[in-house]
Every structure is written in structure tokens, then in C-alpha cells.
Amino acid sequence: MSTLPAAVLDRIPHLPDSPGVYLWRDADGTVLYVGKAKRLRSRVRSYVNVEALESIRTIALMRQVAAVDTILVPSEAHALILEANLIKEYKPRFNISLRDDKSYPHIKVTVHEPFPRVYVTRRLVNDGSRYFGPYTDVAQMRRALNVVKRIFTVRSCNYDLPKVAPERPCLDYHIGRCKAPCVLLQTQAEYATMIDEVILFLEGKTAEVRRRVRQRMELAAESLDFESAAALRDALQHLERMEEPTVVQVIEGGDRDVIGYARDGDDACVALMRIRGGRLLAREHQLLGNLSEETDGAVLAAYLVGSYLQLEDRAKELYAPFDFDDHELIAESLGKTSVLIPQRGPKRELIDLAEQNARHLLEEALLEGDETEERAADPVYELQRQLGLQRLPRALVCFDISHAQGTDTVASCVWFQNGRPFRAEYRKFKVKTVVGVDDFAAMREVVERYFRRRIDEAKRIPDLVVIDGGKGQLGAAQEALAALGLAELPIISLAKREEEIFVPGHAESIRLPRRATGLRMLQQARDEAHRFAITYQRLRRAKRTVTSELLQIPGVGAARRRQLLQAFGSLEGVRAAGVDAIAALPGFSAKSAQRILDTLHGRAPTVAASNGTSGNATTASEPSSGGEDSIS
């Protein structure tokens, strides 16, 4: 049996099955425990059944839990590092106390020195150096560092070059591990170019480095220097397995706030990730609503003014995902906090991580809202209110046109009654007066034919007409209604690309909230009309393709075509059948079978003697036994 609150239990099924960190909190919001997970949903779900838990500490923890927070990260290694950072920050009572504050190792490149060094360090100092990491697999990192030094001949000495230098090169120079910049056998410019390549490699751009190593390995093998070739082969394998630097912990710049943004229609979420001292310490978020006519720039500006400006602990740098309204004014109000909009590199990776969290939080909020809000609202009433219709659209029809590159043009009309499909009133049409691609003319013809027949048969006229398309299709359908005296009948069109609703007499389109039940009903009707039309169009095209050659055979009508296709399965089956097989069918003779095969194979029909005509043969001038049907 679970002691977790219902709110927590309801959230668990909607958690993502991706790497991340979870934080158990009590009723006061205090963090009780921080844990990492390869799959958040599965890990959090494992706490549900308290009776199955073996640890007394865990049972005591779950009895105090009131809420859970989750933070998504790119990989399990990132989760490991973030977990350590959050434990140091919050010091949760149920986590193991880490007495030694040893951090994960980094690779440091002293780019501020004339002849930079590359080495491993656990001490992060903002001295202008470049840091790569942290790394969770120390042994693999050191092997990779040795590969880097072997490929790039980076110096391993600690001399303050060029101020302090030895009198002669060390052993590394003689074994090819260094080009001796200490005694000026390598210029500072050449050394700087090599360091640039080292940095590119550590940033993950390894394709060029692998190409160079492979080239050296092949040259060594051609020179019969198999020992060097084997070493380079091992180096190449290490390059393939090298762990990429993480974006969870960075040192350049120290403190910064990172904004992630996600939006779904008129709902949005802004996630704020706080990085202090190069460590991700916290994630906050703000939900925003009623955004149906607001731009993303305006929404982000509203968050910055309404929430971020009110914070006392703001970092020196703020990373925003895109530009926003009143940028200069807001930047001036932020004071010492500078606003950056990164486009690429590690800074952009931080924004991507924040946006991933924002999307997760927004989806979670929307799911929770769907479960708690009143869902019994009738979409028919909502559509009447949102479109300002005088009459309740209990019955609506939706038209769609379908063709195959201008041929086999057909149309469909589906009927929705009280928001649900009413298939007894579905209709399909062959477009008769339009040649080629002209959706407007086809729509005009079909709407006119449909409503003329309903008027003639005194059948019910629907309350609303929906057209699949834009202003052009809407105008054509409106002309057809006006010609029939139905100009007052409400009609709209739904354009699929932006889900815009066009209404006659309105220059601007109407955009309903994405989660509006009225819009969903219109989308369902539009999709159903499209499905019905394209199914009929494909059936027509297939029928025309299969029967086109059989239509050219004299004396073979619709009944005999059906008989041939039923017996042999396809046109190819008829073509492959022999004279005897076809003649064995009721109503066929050897002569008619021969004529069919000659026509299908492109041969001139065989002329038989008059006295050899079978009694049941059918000549070219005679009607078939089944009569000629009109071919649709």
C-alpha cells in the first residue's frame, strides 16, 4: 500500500522514461532526498509500494513525502553529476553525507599562456583557462588525454615559457612526443595552431583528428613501422571511445541563469535553471496562460518583467532562447545582469537542456489540467460561442476534394450530428464538369449538386457547412449556396497548415485555442472528410487502371470483365491464362478466348472460318451475356 499523496501518484504515469534527477520534498517544500535515474518514471514508481521496500530509511522517507520534482538531463552521466551538485546544495537528510568534497576531474587547457599546457585537474579556477568535463570515467579520460598528447605533441613540462626554459630538449623531444618549443625548435604560432586543434578535438569535433591518425597509421604500415602503426591504431580506438564533455557543469563565466521556453497554443512554460560557481543548483518554472493572440517574444518579456525582475539572486549573465519584446528596456532594468542569446556551442546546449525541462513541465501541467478541468463541455455549444453563430451547429457537414495529379477527381461530404460522425449521411461524388486541377471549380460543383438534391428531396439542411481549404475554396462554395438561395446558411473553411478558420465577410482568419473542444471537433470532421475522399479516389484510380485494357476488347462487357477478374485475380492473370482456361468459363468460347488474349498481347485478332464458329461464341458485334454497364 502506498503512503504517497494522490497528487504524486497521479503525476507518476506522466513522467518521462528518460535520464534525470528526482527530488522528494515534504509538505514545507524541504528537499528530503535527491536521486538519479536512467528512467525517471520507472525509478519513481518503484517507491509506490511501501510494504515492498526493504530499507527502513526509505520507508521513513516515503511517510514524509508530499511532492516530487524532476529535472531532465541528456544522459545518465549527467544525472550522476547533477545529483552530486544538488546534494551539496540542499544537504538532504536522507542522502548519504559526502564528507570529502572531491569533485569530478576536468581537462584543463591553459590558453592564457604563450605555450599552453593540457593536463587533468580537479581544481577549477577562473584564470582564463579552458576546462572540459567533468568526466565520470577517470581512467578512460586519462587514456584519452595520453592520446591527445601523442597526436598533438603537447609539452608535458611545467616551465613558464618563454621566460623560464631549459638549456636543451628533454626526452619527449627525442622520442617524438614534443617538438621542443622550449628551445625554439617550434614557433609560438605553430604551437598555437596545434592548440586550436586540441580545443576543437576536446569540443567533440573529432572527424579531422581521426582522419590524421588514420593517415599516419597507414603511412607507418607502408613504411613497415608496425610498432608505430599499432600504437596509432590503439590511439584511434581510444578516440572512438572518448567520453564527451558534459554540459551540466561548466566553469567559464561562473554564475549564469538559463531560460528554457515551451509553448502549446495558449499555454506556455518558462523554466529557469540556476548555475552558480559552474554548477547547476536549482530549476524553477512559471506557467503562463491566455496567450492565444500573443507572440513568443511578448510572452517571454512578460515573464522577465513579472517574475525574473523580482528575484533578488540574479546571475551576472542571463541566457535567453530568443529575442523578446522591449529588449533594451528590460536589459536596462536588469542592471548588472547581461542578456545573451546564444546560437551555438556549450551555451546553446544549456538552453536546449532548459527547453527540454520546460517542455516536460508544460506537458505535465497540461495533462494534469485535462484530468481536473470539466471535460463535459459540449463542443457544439463551444463552437457556437467562439464563432458567434446564431444557430447551434447540431448538424454540420464537411466537404473535401481529392484527385491524383488532376485525374480521378472526387469529393466527399461527411455529416456530424451533435459532434459525432453520422455515417448514414456520408456522400461521395465523381466530379463531372472539371478537367485538370481546379479545386475551386470542383468545390463549387459538388456543393451545388449536394444541396440541390437535398432541396429537391426535401431533406434536412445542416446547420453549418465546413470546407476543407482556404479562402478560395470557401468563396467557391459560397457562390454555389448563393445560387441555390442558401446565402444565409452559415459556412466556414478550415485551413490545415495553421488551423485557421475563414468566415465570409471577415478579412482576418480566426484562430481558436489548440485545446478548444470546438476546434477539435472541426479537425475531426475535416480529417474524416479527407479520409473518405481519398479512399474513394484511390478506389476509382485502381478500378480505372485494372479495367482500362479489358475495356478495349470488343464484345467483353462489364459482366464478363468481372467474371475474368474473379477467375484469374488480375489483369496479369488473364494475360497469362491459356485459351482453354478462358474458354472453360461459362459464356466464353475458344474463339472469344483467343480474341481476348490477342488483344491483351497486342496481336491482331485471329480470324476463324465461318464454319468453325462455336455455338456459344460471341462475336464482336454481339452484346455480352451480361449486357454493357456504365463504367464509373
XYZ file of C-alpha atoms in Angstrom:
632
model
C 0.000 0.000 0.000
C 1.305 3.468 -0.859
C 1.514 6.402 1.539
C 2.182 8.883 -1.263
C -0.313 11.727 -1.753
C -2.773 11.370 -4.620
C -1.183 14.325 -6.435
C 2.160 12.488 -6.551
C 0.576 9.198 -7.650
C -1.262 10.988 -10.468
C 1.992 12.509 -11.746
C 3.994 9.283 -11.921
C 2.371 7.841 -15.103
C 3.177 11.071 -16.950
C 6.856 11.226 -16.027
C 9.232 10.641 -18.959
C 11.244 7.443 -19.308
C 14.462 9.424 -19.807
C 17.523 10.199 -17.656
C 17.154 12.743 -14.906
C 17.172 13.590 -11.209
C 14.213 13.440 -8.815
C 13.794 15.361 -5.546
C 11.428 14.166 -2.805
C 10.037 17.086 -0.767
C 7.981 17.308 2.419
C 4.876 19.435 2.999
C 7.040 22.520 3.673
C 8.945 22.126 0.417
C 12.151 20.979 2.087
C 14.207 18.561 -0.011
C 14.314 15.211 1.778
C 16.178 13.137 -0.801
C 17.857 13.571 -4.188
C 18.258 10.609 -6.515
C 19.339 9.948 -10.082
C 17.659 7.682 -12.597
C 18.264 6.271 -16.035
C 14.484 6.175 -16.436
C 12.671 8.632 -14.216
C 9.203 7.110 -14.454
C 10.346 3.591 -13.581
C 12.571 4.756 -10.722
C 9.956 6.968 -9.075
C 7.297 4.284 -9.496
C 9.477 1.849 -7.519
C 8.754 3.890 -4.373
C 4.975 3.481 -4.604
C 4.573 0.219 -2.709
C 5.981 0.994 0.753
C 5.417 -2.544 2.035
C 7.754 -3.917 -0.650
C 10.596 -1.584 0.344
C 13.314 -3.288 2.361
C 15.109 -0.201 3.685
C 13.777 1.264 6.931
C 15.301 4.599 5.911
C 13.349 4.574 2.622
C 10.084 3.671 4.372
C 10.592 6.583 6.779
C 11.331 8.851 3.814
C 8.134 7.925 1.949
C 5.988 8.584 5.012
C 7.143 12.215 4.960
C 6.965 12.819 1.203
C 4.394 15.339 -0.037
C 5.724 16.198 -3.514
C 8.290 15.232 -6.119
C 10.245 17.382 -8.570
C 12.119 16.100 -11.615
C 14.908 17.586 -13.745
C 15.687 16.077 -17.157
C 19.271 15.734 -18.397
C 20.792 14.344 -21.622
C 22.334 11.170 -20.191
C 22.842 9.062 -17.081
C 26.341 10.510 -16.633
C 24.830 13.999 -16.495
C 22.332 12.777 -13.901
C 25.194 11.467 -11.747
C 26.907 14.850 -11.741
C 23.705 16.839 -11.177
C 22.776 14.567 -8.275
C 26.106 15.315 -6.593
C 25.646 19.073 -7.131
C 22.116 19.086 -5.684
C 23.140 17.012 -2.667
C 25.881 19.531 -1.899
C 23.410 22.376 -2.303
C 20.432 21.055 -0.297
C 22.154 18.572 2.048
C 19.040 16.322 2.225
C 18.725 14.392 5.490
C 18.014 11.064 3.739
C 21.017 11.197 1.405
C 24.415 9.802 2.310
C 26.590 12.558 3.708
C 29.581 13.168 1.394
C 32.355 14.161 3.771
C 35.073 14.641 1.146
C 34.108 17.355 -1.291
C 36.219 15.949 -4.096
C 34.762 16.928 -7.472
C 34.951 15.205 -10.837
C 38.093 15.745 -12.923
C 38.379 18.126 -15.869
C 40.861 18.555 -18.707
C 42.417 21.997 -18.473
C 43.971 23.907 -21.389
C 45.954 26.951 -20.213
C 45.106 29.067 -23.258
C 46.238 32.255 -21.460
C 49.871 31.074 -21.553
C 52.164 31.672 -24.587
C 52.733 27.894 -24.854
C 49.595 26.317 -23.300
C 49.647 23.067 -21.356
C 46.983 20.341 -21.289
C 46.505 18.349 -18.099
C 43.961 16.891 -15.652
C 42.725 18.905 -12.676
C 40.007 18.754 -10.053
C 40.502 22.373 -9.026
C 38.548 24.850 -11.113
C 39.936 28.369 -11.173
C 38.586 31.209 -13.295
C 42.038 32.173 -14.616
C 41.213 32.340 -18.301
C 41.885 28.657 -18.998
C 39.542 26.383 -20.930
C 38.018 23.499 -18.967
C 36.470 20.386 -20.491
C 34.428 17.991 -18.412
C 33.612 16.895 -15.806
C 34.404 13.251 -16.597
C 32.904 10.332 -14.714
C 35.291 7.663 -16.054
C 38.695 8.852 -14.863
C 40.713 6.001 -16.353
C 39.166 6.478 -19.775
C 39.742 10.222 -19.565
C 43.447 9.756 -18.773
C 43.848 7.320 -21.657
C 42.205 9.839 -23.953
C 44.490 12.585 -22.641
C 47.528 10.464 -23.428
C 46.189 10.018 -26.944
C 45.800 13.769 -27.293
C 49.383 14.374 -26.198
C 50.670 11.652 -28.509
C 48.843 13.063 -31.515
C 49.402 16.758 -30.919
C 52.853 16.672 -29.211
C 51.725 18.997 -26.423
C 54.521 19.791 -23.978
C 54.428 17.989 -20.625
C 56.865 20.230 -18.733
C 55.852 22.965 -16.278
C 58.304 25.659 -17.377
C 56.949 29.200 -17.580
C 57.797 29.513 -21.245
C 59.366 31.565 -22.708
C 60.510 33.320 -19.509
C 62.000 30.187 -17.961
C 63.350 27.476 -20.292
C 65.830 24.547 -20.107
C 69.128 24.538 -21.934
C 68.291 21.521 -24.122
C 65.259 19.447 -25.077
C 64.025 16.687 -22.803
C 63.466 13.020 -23.644
C 59.974 13.740 -25.074
C 61.590 15.543 -27.983
C 63.881 12.630 -28.819
C 61.048 10.072 -28.823
C 58.742 12.285 -30.880
C 56.352 13.281 -28.089
C 57.225 17.004 -28.223
C 58.693 19.392 -30.812
C 60.717 21.315 -28.196
C 59.135 24.789 -28.162
C 61.249 25.333 -25.014
C 64.400 25.763 -27.146
C 62.503 27.435 -30.028
C 62.504 24.367 -32.308
C 58.770 25.039 -32.646
C 57.478 28.598 -33.042
C 54.735 30.085 -30.901
C 52.459 30.421 -33.980
C 52.880 26.745 -34.880
C 52.217 25.747 -31.287
C 49.085 27.953 -31.146
C 47.713 26.327 -34.296
C 48.178 22.914 -32.693
C 46.396 24.050 -29.502
C 43.457 25.268 -31.591
C 43.172 21.747 -32.993
C 43.357 20.300 -29.475
C 40.450 22.504 -28.388
C 38.403 21.511 -31.424
C 39.045 17.889 -30.568
C 38.039 18.327 -26.914
C 34.868 20.101 -28.052
C 33.909 16.885 -29.831
C 34.914 17.791 -33.391
C 36.997 14.677 -33.836
C 36.496 13.858 -37.506
C 39.619 15.730 -38.652
C 41.716 14.259 -35.853
C 40.656 10.715 -36.694
C 41.495 11.324 -40.331
C 45.003 12.458 -39.416
C 45.599 9.499 -37.104
C 44.363 7.049 -39.723
C 46.621 8.648 -42.335
C 49.649 8.373 -40.046
C 48.805 4.754 -39.245
C 48.623 3.859 -42.939
C 51.932 5.618 -43.671
C 53.603 3.789 -40.779
C 52.287 0.456 -42.055
C 53.540 1.202 -45.594
C 56.965 2.012 -44.129
C 56.915 -1.335 -42.265
C 56.983 0.545 -38.931
C 54.468 -1.844 -37.433
C 55.131 -0.793 -33.842
C 54.157 2.809 -34.573
C 51.206 1.638 -36.670
C 49.928 -0.477 -33.774
C 50.273 2.450 -31.362
C 48.354 4.709 -33.726
C 45.707 2.008 -34.163
C 45.229 1.920 -30.380
C 45.101 5.718 -30.334
C 42.365 5.660 -32.960
C 40.343 3.208 -30.880
C 40.710 5.451 -27.830
C 39.434 8.389 -29.870
C 36.301 6.471 -30.770
C 35.587 5.638 -27.120
C 36.406 9.012 -25.618
C 33.724 10.387 -23.331
C 32.214 13.687 -24.460
C 32.354 16.657 -22.083
C 29.137 17.278 -20.193
C 27.121 20.469 -20.261
C 25.756 20.107 -16.736
C 28.811 21.674 -15.152
C 30.791 24.475 -16.795
C 33.289 26.927 -15.392
C 33.618 29.705 -17.934
C 31.829 32.759 -16.630
C 30.868 31.199 -13.301
C 27.289 32.223 -12.454
C 24.507 32.376 -15.006
C 20.735 31.920 -15.304
C 19.429 29.909 -18.253
C 15.882 30.195 -19.596
C 14.045 27.406 -21.378
C 10.749 28.083 -23.148
C 7.975 25.770 -24.358
C 4.531 26.578 -25.711
C 1.388 24.717 -26.686
C -1.242 27.007 -28.169
C -2.360 29.456 -25.484
C -0.295 27.795 -22.732
C 3.432 28.230 -22.126
C 6.062 27.318 -19.568
C 9.330 29.089 -18.751
C 11.975 27.033 -16.935
C 14.793 28.885 -15.161
C 17.967 26.926 -14.432
C 20.303 28.498 -11.854
C 24.024 27.830 -12.316
C 26.294 29.082 -9.554
C 30.032 28.566 -9.434
C 29.754 26.485 -12.584
C 27.272 24.065 -11.017
C 23.590 23.574 -11.737
C 21.919 24.063 -8.382
C 18.209 24.605 -8.978
C 15.422 24.708 -11.528
C 12.337 26.878 -11.209
C 9.428 27.310 -13.570
C 6.488 29.567 -14.330
C 3.326 28.623 -16.215
C 1.638 31.256 -18.368
C -1.820 31.138 -19.930
C -4.323 33.099 -22.042
C -1.768 33.568 -24.811
C -3.928 32.919 -27.873
C -3.025 36.221 -29.596
C 0.400 36.855 -28.065
C 3.772 36.313 -29.739
C 6.530 34.281 -28.097
C 8.578 37.475 -27.739
C 5.756 39.133 -25.807
C 5.282 36.087 -23.562
C 8.973 35.899 -22.669
C 9.055 39.644 -21.983
C 6.044 39.286 -19.660
C 7.854 36.570 -17.708
C 11.040 38.635 -17.381
C 9.132 41.669 -16.114
C 6.650 39.823 -13.932
C 8.905 37.158 -12.393
C 12.609 37.368 -13.186
C 12.997 41.091 -12.361
C 11.543 40.410 -8.912
C 14.289 37.927 -7.995
C 16.978 39.137 -5.640
C 19.569 36.489 -6.542
C 20.198 37.098 -10.236
C 23.344 35.900 -12.002
C 25.736 38.115 -13.951
C 24.607 36.517 -17.196
C 21.150 35.540 -18.411
C 20.859 33.192 -21.399
C 17.603 33.649 -23.331
C 16.423 31.226 -26.045
C 15.376 34.013 -28.457
C 14.889 37.771 -28.657
C 11.917 39.316 -26.844
C 9.833 42.478 -26.828
C 11.214 45.634 -25.147
C 14.665 44.072 -25.095
C 16.601 47.289 -24.441
C 14.266 48.476 -21.681
C 14.282 45.106 -19.875
C 18.063 44.754 -20.240
C 18.495 48.194 -18.675
C 16.184 47.223 -15.798
C 18.227 44.075 -15.110
C 21.186 46.230 -14.071
C 24.385 44.212 -13.785
C 22.803 41.124 -15.376
C 23.700 40.994 -19.062
C 21.355 39.241 -21.503
C 22.812 36.859 -24.095
C 21.043 34.887 -26.830
C 23.483 32.066 -27.728
C 23.061 30.447 -31.133
C 25.569 27.565 -30.900
C 28.177 25.909 -28.706
C 28.059 24.947 -24.998
C 25.925 27.967 -24.078
C 23.260 26.946 -26.556
C 23.422 23.401 -25.202
C 22.473 24.785 -21.789
C 19.425 26.479 -23.318
C 18.484 23.238 -25.085
C 18.601 21.446 -21.737
C 16.429 24.151 -20.129
C 13.928 23.912 -23.009
C 13.749 20.140 -22.588
C 12.767 20.697 -18.953
C 10.244 23.383 -19.935
C 8.550 21.018 -22.393
C 8.376 18.293 -19.758
C 6.848 20.654 -17.182
C 4.324 22.042 -19.672
C 3.198 18.583 -20.785
C 2.835 17.582 -17.151
C 0.736 20.668 -16.392
C -1.496 20.150 -19.435
C -2.096 16.515 -18.555
C -2.989 17.474 -15.006
C -5.317 20.165 -16.306
C -7.053 17.746 -18.643
C -7.732 15.435 -15.725
C -9.086 18.080 -13.339
C -10.975 20.519 -15.582
C -14.559 19.993 -16.596
C -14.444 17.901 -19.726
C -18.191 17.575 -20.161
C -18.459 20.870 -22.056
C -20.284 20.221 -25.319
C -18.026 21.152 -28.277
C -21.132 22.157 -30.239
C -22.007 24.881 -27.723
C -18.369 25.967 -27.519
C -18.101 26.253 -31.313
C -21.281 28.365 -31.432
C -19.859 30.739 -28.821
C -16.381 31.006 -30.355
C -17.627 31.610 -33.919
C -20.564 33.791 -32.902
C -23.122 31.582 -34.703
C -26.791 32.471 -34.289
C -27.842 28.861 -34.651
C -26.474 25.943 -32.656
C -24.467 23.747 -35.118
C -26.019 20.439 -34.071
C -25.684 19.153 -37.639
C -22.664 20.108 -39.724
C -21.292 18.815 -42.997
C -17.692 18.956 -44.222
C -16.582 18.827 -47.867
C -13.203 17.771 -49.260
C -11.794 17.396 -52.792
C -9.290 14.694 -53.791
C -7.538 13.934 -57.077
C -4.426 12.238 -58.454
C -2.488 14.932 -60.315
C -5.645 16.231 -61.935
C -7.213 12.856 -62.739
C -9.916 10.840 -60.976
C -11.170 13.963 -59.183
C -13.695 13.056 -56.489
C -15.240 14.696 -53.437
C -16.681 13.677 -50.102
C -19.249 15.050 -47.687
C -19.376 13.802 -44.104
C -22.138 14.603 -41.615
C -21.547 15.210 -37.892
C -24.538 15.124 -35.567
C -24.059 16.578 -32.058
C -20.282 16.447 -32.508
C -20.162 12.813 -33.660
C -19.924 11.187 -37.116
C -23.286 10.176 -38.618
C -22.233 7.772 -41.393
C -25.709 7.202 -42.777
C -25.485 10.706 -44.268
C -21.998 10.358 -45.775
C -21.911 11.085 -49.517
C -19.254 10.746 -52.236
C -19.117 12.355 -55.653
C -17.439 11.960 -59.016
C -16.591 15.432 -60.258
C -18.106 15.682 -63.759
C -17.553 19.186 -65.146
C -13.956 19.923 -64.134
C -10.940 18.885 -66.187
C -7.463 19.027 -64.642
C -6.540 20.602 -61.320
C -9.154 23.175 -60.260
C -10.181 22.646 -56.645
C -12.288 25.816 -56.636
C -14.459 24.741 -59.568
C -14.697 21.202 -58.203
C -15.839 22.504 -54.820
C -18.432 24.746 -56.489
C -19.846 21.824 -58.477
C -20.027 19.398 -55.569
C -21.623 21.830 -53.098
C -24.192 22.859 -55.711
C -25.071 19.224 -56.549
C -25.309 18.200 -52.890
C -27.642 20.971 -51.748
C -29.737 20.975 -54.934
C -30.548 17.324 -54.344
C -31.387 17.888 -50.682
C -33.719 20.709 -51.671
C -35.362 18.593 -54.378
C -35.824 15.668 -51.991
C -36.961 17.959 -49.148
C -34.257 16.655 -46.852
C -32.877 18.444 -43.830
C -30.361 21.236 -44.439
C -27.389 21.162 -41.990
C -26.790 23.975 -39.512
C -23.182 24.641 -40.584
C -21.108 23.945 -43.681
C -17.348 23.342 -43.265
C -14.980 23.443 -46.231
C -11.534 21.854 -46.142
C -9.314 24.592 -47.558
C -8.689 28.321 -47.564
C -10.388 31.446 -48.849
C -10.547 30.204 -52.463
C -12.470 27.031 -51.664
C -14.689 28.980 -49.253
C -15.575 31.551 -51.928
C -16.437 28.863 -54.494
C -18.717 27.036 -52.040
C -20.357 30.321 -51.023
C -21.173 31.082 -54.673
C -22.841 27.679 -55.038
C -25.008 28.254 -51.952
C -25.996 31.726 -53.104
C -27.108 30.356 -56.490
C -29.468 27.981 -54.659
C -30.921 30.660 -52.380
C -28.919 29.467 -49.346
C -26.747 32.551 -48.934
C -27.706 32.834 -45.247
C -26.555 29.311 -44.412
C -23.502 29.570 -42.076
C -20.327 28.420 -43.839
C -16.646 28.404 -42.817
C -13.392 26.891 -44.073
C -10.594 25.284 -42.083
C -7.056 25.644 -43.474
C -4.912 22.743 -42.302
C -1.461 24.391 -42.221
C -2.110 26.845 -39.380
C -5.578 25.581 -38.412
C -7.031 28.961 -39.447
C -10.801 29.396 -39.716
C -12.039 31.676 -42.507
C -15.508 33.234 -42.311
C -17.199 35.099 -45.196
C -17.041 38.848 -44.770
C -14.015 38.751 -42.437
C -10.609 39.690 -43.831
C -8.695 38.126 -40.937
C -8.814 34.478 -40.013
C -9.935 33.153 -36.631
C -7.535 31.023 -34.584
C -9.097 29.055 -31.785
C -7.013 27.757 -28.854
C -5.354 24.478 -29.778
C -7.034 22.679 -26.892
C -10.513 24.062 -27.621
C -13.036 21.245 -27.970
C -14.790 23.130 -30.776
C -11.603 23.216 -32.846
C -11.005 19.546 -32.170
C -14.481 18.731 -33.485
C -13.792 20.701 -36.681
C -10.447 18.940 -37.101
C -12.105 15.555 -36.654
C -14.724 16.395 -39.311
C -12.038 17.694 -41.694
C -9.851 14.596 -41.230
C -12.840 12.284 -41.665
C -13.844 14.031 -44.917
C -10.276 13.743 -46.187
C -10.136 10.036 -45.311
C -13.462 9.343 -47.017
C -12.488 11.277 -50.164
C -9.031 9.814 -50.625
C -10.325 6.274 -50.064
C -12.887 6.748 -52.831
C -10.314 8.412 -55.117
C -7.867 5.511 -54.716
C -10.640 3.018 -55.406
C -11.586 4.862 -58.603
C -7.978 5.050 -59.759
C -7.384 1.346 -59.095
C -10.570 0.368 -60.912
C -9.651 2.502 -63.917
C -6.147 1.054 -64.055
C -7.286 -2.560 -63.813
C -10.135 -2.357 -66.363
C -8.555 0.024 -68.875
C -7.176 -2.748 -71.089
C -10.198 -5.002 -70.718
C -12.374 -2.114 -71.914
C -10.571 -2.243 -75.266
C -11.627 -5.821 -76.045
C -14.616 -5.952 -78.403
C -17.594 -7.907 -77.120
C -16.471 -8.011 -73.474
C -18.862 -6.091 -71.276
C -18.967 -5.322 -67.565
C -20.327 -8.734 -66.565
C -17.616 -10.607 -68.468
C -14.884 -8.280 -67.124
C -15.984 -9.096 -63.588
C -16.054 -12.794 -64.482
C -12.487 -12.692 -65.838
C -11.127 -10.794 -62.850
C -12.880 -13.103 -60.384
C -11.475 -16.166 -62.134
C -7.879 -15.023 -62.652
C -7.426 -12.377 -59.944
C -5.860 -9.596 -62.004
C -5.187 -8.325 -65.485
C -1.828 -10.129 -65.485
C -3.599 -13.324 -64.505
C -5.921 -13.011 -67.514
C -2.979 -12.274 -69.804
C -1.100 -15.364 -68.532
C -4.115 -17.704 -68.838
C -4.372 -20.039 -71.833
C -7.179 -20.284 -74.379
C -8.548 -23.434 -72.773
C -8.680 -21.845 -69.300
C -10.647 -18.850 -70.529
C -12.891 -20.920 -72.802
C -13.795 -23.102 -69.823
C -15.604 -20.159 -68.191
C -19.398 -20.035 -68.666
C -20.335 -17.904 -71.675
C -16.884 -17.985 -73.260
C -15.692 -19.952 -76.304
C -12.295 -20.789 -77.768
C -12.799 -18.014 -80.324
C -13.645 -15.339 -77.759
C -10.780 -16.548 -75.526
C -8.346 -16.255 -78.436
C -9.637 -12.763 -79.249
C -9.127 -11.652 -75.615
C -5.553 -12.947 -75.490
C -4.689 -11.455 -78.881
C -5.929 -8.036 -77.751
C -4.085 -8.173 -74.401
C -0.829 -9.258 -76.074
C -1.110 -6.620 -78.807
C -1.625 -9.106 -81.636
C -4.080 -8.843 -84.487
C -7.231 -10.878 -83.745
C -7.199 -14.383 -85.227
C -9.763 -14.800 -87.995
C -11.619 -18.111 -87.740
C -13.504 -19.887 -90.512
C -17.221 -19.263 -90.535
C -17.987 -22.963 -90.234
C -15.699 -23.208 -87.207
C -17.680 -20.886 -85.051
C -18.809 -22.473 -81.842
C -22.425 -22.309 -80.975
C -21.870 -20.366 -77.821
C -19.337 -17.935 -79.289
C -19.928 -14.214 -79.014
C -18.945 -12.087 -81.996
C -17.587 -8.578 -81.803
C -20.926 -7.103 -82.820
C -22.969 -9.097 -80.336
C -23.677 -7.843 -76.835
C -22.138 -9.759 -73.958
C -24.288 -12.065 -71.937
C -24.347 -9.648 -69.034
C -25.068 -6.513 -71.094
C -22.966 -3.324 -71.147
C -22.871 -1.465 -67.812
C -21.802 2.137 -67.476
C -18.264 2.168 -66.212
C -17.676 4.631 -63.366
